[in-house]
Coordinates of C-alpha atoms and ligand atoms in Angstrom, one line a residue:
M1 CA 0.0 0.0 0.0
Q2 CA 1.5 3.3 -1.0
T3 CA 1.3 6.3 1.4
I4 CA 2.0 9.3 -0.9
F5 CA -1.2 11.3 -1.2
K6 CA 0.1 14.8 -0.8
G7 CA -1.1 17.0 -3.7
K8 CA -3.5 14.4 -5.0
H9 CA -6.8 15.9 -6.4
F10 CA -10.1 14.3 -5.2
I11 CA -12.5 15.0 -8.0
T12 CA -14.0 11.5 -8.3
C13 CA -13.6 8.3 -6.3
Q14 CA -13.1 6.6 -9.6
E15 CA -9.8 8.3 -10.0
W16 CA -8.6 6.8 -6.6
S17 CA -7.6 3.1 -6.5
K18 CA -9.4 0.8 -4.1
E19 CA -6.2 0.7 -2.0
E20 CA -6.2 4.5 -1.8
L21 CA -9.9 4.6 -0.8
D22 CA -9.2 1.9 1.8
T23 CA -6.5 4.1 3.3
L24 CA -8.9 7.1 3.3
L25 CA -11.4 5.0 5.2
D26 CA -8.8 3.7 7.6
V27 CA -7.7 7.3 8.4
S28 CA -11.3 8.3 8.8
F29 CA -11.9 5.6 11.4
D30 CA -8.7 6.6 13.2
L31 CA -9.7 10.3 13.3
K32 CA -13.2 9.4 14.5
R33 CA -11.8 7.5 17.4
K34 CA -9.5 10.3 18.3
F35 CA -12.4 12.8 18.0
A36 CA -14.4 10.7 20.4
M37 CA -11.4 10.6 22.9
G38 CA -10.7 14.3 22.6
L39 CA -7.2 13.7 21.4
D40 CA -5.1 16.3 19.6
T41 CA -5.1 15.9 15.8
S42 CA -3.2 19.0 14.7
Y43 CA -1.7 17.4 11.6
L44 CA -2.2 20.5 9.4
T45 CA -0.9 23.4 11.6
N46 CA -0.5 26.6 9.7
K47 CA -2.1 25.1 6.6
S48 CA -5.0 26.9 4.8
M49 CA -7.6 25.8 2.3
F50 CA -10.0 27.9 0.2
L51 CA -13.6 26.7 0.1
M52 CA -15.4 28.0 -3.0
F53 CA -19.1 27.7 -2.9
F54 CA -21.3 28.5 -5.9
E55 CA -24.3 27.0 -4.0
Q56 CA -25.7 26.6 -0.5
S57 CA -24.4 24.0 1.9
T58 CA -24.8 22.9 5.5
R59 CA -22.9 19.6 5.9
T60 CA -20.2 20.1 3.4
R61 CA -19.2 23.6 4.4
N62 CA -19.2 22.9 8.1
S63 CA -17.5 19.6 8.0
M64 CA -14.7 21.1 6.0
E65 CA -14.4 24.3 8.1
A66 CA -14.8 22.7 11.5
G67 CA -12.6 19.7 10.3
L68 CA -9.7 21.9 9.2
A69 CA -9.9 23.9 12.5
Q70 CA -9.7 20.5 14.4
L71 CA -6.6 19.6 12.3
G72 CA -4.9 22.9 13.3
G73 CA -5.4 24.7 10.0
H74 CA -7.8 27.3 8.7
A75 CA -10.5 27.2 6.0
N76 CA -11.4 30.4 4.1
F77 CA -15.1 30.3 3.2
L78 CA -15.6 31.9 -0.2
D79 CA -19.0 32.8 -1.5
T80 CA -18.2 32.9 -5.2
S81 CA -20.8 35.6 -5.9
T82 CA -18.5 38.0 -4.0
M83 CA -15.4 36.9 -6.0
Q84 CA -14.2 38.2 -9.3
I85 CA -15.6 35.1 -10.8
S86 CA -18.8 37.0 -11.0
H87 CA -17.0 39.5 -13.3
G88 CA -15.8 36.6 -15.5
E89 CA -12.4 35.7 -14.0
V90 CA -11.5 32.2 -15.3
G91 CA -10.8 29.1 -13.3
K92 CA -7.1 29.1 -14.4
D93 CA -6.4 32.6 -12.9
T94 CA -8.3 31.9 -9.7
G95 CA -6.7 28.5 -9.3
V96 CA -3.1 29.7 -9.8
I97 CA -3.5 32.6 -7.3
L98 CA -5.3 30.6 -4.6
G99 CA -2.7 27.9 -5.0
R100 CA 0.1 30.5 -4.3
F101 CA -1.8 31.7 -1.2
G102 CA -2.5 28.4 0.5
H103 CA -2.4 24.6 0.6
G104 CA -5.7 23.4 -1.0
I105 CA -8.8 24.4 -2.9
A106 CA -12.2 22.9 -2.4
I107 CA -15.1 23.7 -4.8
R108 CA -18.8 23.2 -5.0
N109 CA -20.2 24.0 -8.4
C110 CA -23.3 22.0 -9.4
F111 CA -24.2 24.0 -12.5
W112 CA -25.2 21.4 -15.2
E113 CA -22.4 20.8 -17.7
I114 CA -20.2 23.5 -16.1
G115 CA -19.4 22.3 -12.5
N116 CA -17.0 19.4 -13.2
K117 CA -15.4 21.2 -16.1
Y118 CA -14.7 24.2 -13.8
L119 CA -13.1 22.0 -11.2
R120 CA -10.9 20.3 -13.7
E121 CA -9.8 23.7 -15.1
V122 CA -8.8 24.8 -11.6
A123 CA -7.1 21.5 -10.9
E124 CA -5.1 21.6 -14.2
H125 CA -3.5 25.0 -13.4
T126 CA -3.2 25.2 -9.6
S127 CA -0.2 23.9 -7.6
V128 CA -2.4 22.6 -4.7
P129 CA -4.8 19.7 -4.4
V130 CA -8.4 20.3 -5.5
I131 CA -11.3 18.7 -3.6
N132 CA -14.7 18.3 -5.2
M133 CA -17.3 19.4 -2.7
Q134 CA -20.0 18.4 -5.2
C135 CA -20.3 19.2 -8.9
D136 CA -23.0 18.5 -11.6
L137 CA -21.8 14.9 -11.9
Y138 CA -20.1 13.8 -8.7
H139 CA -20.3 14.1 -4.9
P140 CA -17.4 11.9 -3.8
L141 CA -17.2 13.2 -0.2
Q142 CA -20.8 12.1 0.3
A143 CA -20.2 8.7 -1.3
V144 CA -17.1 8.0 0.9
A145 CA -19.0 9.0 4.1
D146 CA -21.9 6.7 3.0
L147 CA -19.4 3.9 2.5
M148 CA -17.9 4.5 6.0
T149 CA -21.4 4.5 7.5
M150 CA -22.4 1.2 5.9
K151 CA -19.1 -0.4 7.0
E152 CA -19.9 0.7 10.6
K153 CA -23.4 -0.7 10.5
L154 CA -23.0 -3.8 8.3
D155 CA -19.3 -4.6 8.7
D156 CA -18.8 -6.9 5.6
L157 CA -20.4 -5.2 2.6
K158 CA -19.9 -8.0 0.2
R159 CA -23.2 -9.1 -1.5
K160 CA -25.2 -6.8 0.7
K161 CA -28.2 -5.3 -1.1
V162 CA -28.1 -1.5 -1.3
S163 CA -30.9 0.2 -3.1
I164 CA -30.5 3.7 -4.5
I165 CA -34.1 4.7 -5.1
W166 CA -35.4 7.9 -6.8
A167 CA -37.8 9.8 -4.6
Y168 CA -40.2 12.7 -5.3
A169 CA -39.2 16.1 -4.0
K170 CA -40.1 19.7 -4.7
S171 CA -37.8 21.6 -2.3
H172 CA -35.3 22.3 -5.0
K173 CA -33.9 20.6 -8.1
K174 CA -31.3 18.2 -6.9
P175 CA -28.3 17.2 -9.0
I176 CA -27.5 13.6 -10.1
S177 CA -24.2 13.7 -8.4
V178 CA -25.1 11.7 -5.2
P179 CA -26.7 8.7 -6.9
L180 CA -24.1 8.7 -9.7
S181 CA -21.2 8.6 -7.2
Q182 CA -22.9 5.9 -5.1
V183 CA -23.6 3.7 -8.1
L184 CA -20.0 3.9 -9.2
L185 CA -18.5 3.4 -5.7
F186 CA -20.6 0.7 -4.0
P187 CA -20.0 -2.1 -6.5
R188 CA -16.3 -1.7 -6.0
Y189 CA -16.9 -3.0 -2.5
G190 CA -18.7 -6.1 -3.8
M191 CA -22.2 -4.9 -3.0
D192 CA -25.4 -5.8 -4.9
V193 CA -26.5 -2.4 -6.0
W194 CA -30.0 -1.7 -7.2
L195 CA -30.9 1.5 -9.0
A196 CA -34.6 2.2 -9.1
Y197 CA -36.3 5.2 -10.8
P198 CA -39.3 6.2 -12.9
K199 CA -38.5 6.3 -16.6
G200 CA -37.0 9.6 -17.5
Y201 CA -34.6 9.9 -14.5
E202 CA -31.9 7.8 -16.1
L203 CA -28.3 8.4 -15.1
P204 CA -25.9 8.9 -18.0
D205 CA -25.0 5.7 -20.0
W206 CA -21.3 6.2 -19.5
A207 CA -21.8 6.1 -15.7
I208 CA -23.9 2.9 -15.9
E209 CA -21.3 1.3 -18.1
Q210 CA -18.5 2.1 -15.7
A211 CA -20.6 1.0 -12.7
R212 CA -21.2 -2.4 -14.4
K213 CA -17.5 -2.8 -15.0
N214 CA -16.8 -1.8 -11.3
A215 CA -19.2 -4.6 -10.3
E216 CA -17.7 -7.2 -12.6
D217 CA -14.2 -6.4 -11.4
N218 CA -15.0 -6.5 -7.8
G219 CA -17.6 -9.2 -7.3
G220 CA -20.6 -7.0 -7.0
T221 CA -23.7 -6.6 -9.2
L222 CA -25.8 -3.8 -10.6
T223 CA -29.5 -4.2 -11.3
I224 CA -31.7 -1.4 -12.8
T225 CA -35.4 -1.4 -12.3
H226 CA -38.4 0.9 -12.7
D227 CA -40.3 -1.1 -10.0
E228 CA -39.8 0.6 -6.6
A229 CA -41.1 -2.5 -4.8
E230 CA -38.4 -4.7 -6.2
A231 CA -35.7 -2.4 -4.9
Y232 CA -37.1 -2.3 -1.4
K233 CA -37.6 -6.0 -1.2
D234 CA -35.1 -7.7 1.2
A235 CA -32.8 -4.7 1.0
D236 CA -30.1 -4.3 3.6
V237 CA -29.7 -0.5 2.9
V238 CA -32.2 1.8 1.2
I239 CA -31.2 5.3 0.0
P240 CA -34.4 6.9 -1.4
K241 CA -33.5 10.4 -2.6
N242 CA -34.6 12.7 -5.4
W243 CA -32.3 13.4 -8.3
G244 CA -33.1 16.1 -10.8
S245 CA -33.9 15.8 -14.5
W246 CA -31.1 18.1 -15.5
V247 CA -30.2 15.6 -18.2
T248 CA -33.6 15.9 -19.9
N249 CA -34.9 19.3 -18.5
Q250 CA -32.3 22.0 -18.1
S251 CA -34.8 24.7 -17.0
S252 CA -34.5 25.7 -13.4
D253 CA -38.2 25.0 -12.7
V254 CA -38.5 22.4 -10.1
I255 CA -42.0 21.2 -10.8
D256 CA -42.7 19.6 -14.2
D257 CA -45.1 17.0 -15.6
L258 CA -42.5 14.1 -15.3
L259 CA -41.9 14.9 -11.6
E260 CA -45.6 15.2 -10.7
A261 CA -46.3 11.9 -12.4
S262 CA -44.0 10.2 -9.9
K263 CA -45.4 11.6 -6.6
G264 CA -45.9 8.0 -5.3
W265 CA -42.2 7.5 -5.0
I266 CA -42.0 8.4 -1.3
C267 CA -40.3 6.3 1.4
T268 CA -43.0 5.0 3.8
E269 CA -43.1 2.6 6.7
E270 CA -44.9 0.0 4.5
K271 CA -42.1 0.1 1.9
I272 CA -39.5 -0.2 4.7
A273 CA -41.4 -3.2 6.1
S274 CA -40.8 -5.1 2.8
A275 CA -37.0 -4.8 3.2
N276 CA -34.7 -6.8 5.5
K277 CA -35.9 -6.5 9.1
D278 CA -32.7 -4.6 10.1
V279 CA -32.7 -2.4 7.0
K280 CA -30.9 0.9 7.3
Y281 CA -32.4 4.0 5.9
M282 CA -29.9 6.6 4.6
H283 CA -30.2 10.0 3.0
A284 CA -27.4 12.5 2.3
L285 CA -29.6 15.3 3.6
P286 CA -31.2 17.8 3.3
A287 CA -34.3 15.6 3.0
D288 CA -37.6 16.9 1.6
R289 CA -39.7 15.6 4.5
G290 CA -43.2 14.6 3.5
N291 CA -42.2 14.2 -0.1
E292 CA -39.1 12.1 -0.3
V293 CA -39.8 10.4 3.0
V294 CA -42.3 10.3 5.8
D295 CA -41.2 11.6 9.3
S296 CA -41.8 8.2 10.9
V297 CA -39.1 6.6 8.7
I298 CA -36.5 9.4 8.8
D299 CA -37.0 9.7 12.6
G300 CA -37.6 6.0 13.1
P301 CA -35.5 3.0 14.2
H302 CA -34.1 2.2 10.8
S303 CA -32.8 5.7 10.1
I304 CA -29.0 6.3 10.3
V305 CA -29.0 9.7 8.7
Y306 CA -27.3 11.6 11.5
D307 CA -24.5 9.0 11.9
E308 CA -24.2 9.3 8.1
A309 CA -23.9 13.1 8.3
E310 CA -21.5 13.0 11.2
N311 CA -19.2 10.8 9.0
R312 CA -18.9 13.7 6.6
L313 CA -16.7 15.3 9.3
H314 CA -14.4 12.4 9.8
T315 CA -14.0 11.5 6.1
S316 CA -13.4 15.2 5.2
K317 CA -10.7 15.5 7.9
A318 CA -9.1 12.3 6.7
L319 CA -9.0 13.5 3.1
M320 CA -7.5 16.9 4.0
T321 CA -4.9 15.2 6.2
L322 CA -3.8 12.9 3.3
V323 CA -3.8 15.4 0.5
M324 CA -2.5 18.5 2.4
G325 CA -0.3 16.8 4.9
G326 CA 1.5 13.5 4.9
K327 CA 4.6 12.6 3.0
Ligands
CP1 N1 -25.1 16.2 1.8 C1 -24.7 17.4 1.6 O1 -23.8 17.6 0.7 O2 -25.2 18.4 2.4 P1 -25.0 20.0 2.1 O3 -25.7 20.3 0.8 O4 -25.7 20.6 3.3 O5 -23.6 20.3 2.1

């Protein structure tokens, strides 16, 4: 196992080997233990990172900001609407300069067909590691925290049924980045991944092709269905969550005919009852309560959403430690 992570970008999990992801998980568990014991983890003293947000955030911003403070460093929160980006400054110029000022850049830019390209432009030109805090295609920090949470709850993930299920929501138009990252990552850990959605909410073909290859290479499986009941049946983990129709509908309107036709895709106690008796309910949050899920499920005995969200802190700290500190 190699230990050289310093300077490595984290734009997708797919660009990290399984061994590298295993190390990231291992360091996450170590930091979580130390956090619980109140031990000093000042591994990034005097290091600074720039957090560029094009969109709102609760978990991602605060896990990175609090996380870097707990590691002895400092995170600069940047609302990009107050930066010269809003006057047209390009990613190259911003990336080069922030790279000269500090030790890392993290970016959330979910604009469809722009976000990932922007991150890659910054990464190409800066001298410091770039962390993807969510783009139009990927949310690798969420996927890794989800993996850590499933390992905590289920231990051995091999052949466990995890169902990524589309759900109705109208709070805002959600990107495809969470399900896309999960469908790519979970088969690499030998899981039986089910992807369920009403017709029209397909993930891109290239992502499904890669997910199938990840399954073949690692002893997992990928099954796609438009029958929600099939996905819930005997599942060990269910992740019912909305993803937007950016692929087919690029307007910013949340409500459209396709969405309204799928109102029945809400996670209820009856659906949970058809899963494994110890099924875990997960959601990246924020959840659209009453639309994606009923309160009695998200607040009920199967829900692990707060443990899942807490793991955003430990995995973010592990990632920053590896790519900004270390050898
Ligand atoms: N899950 C997640 O990324 O939450 P935030 O949008 O609050 O950062």
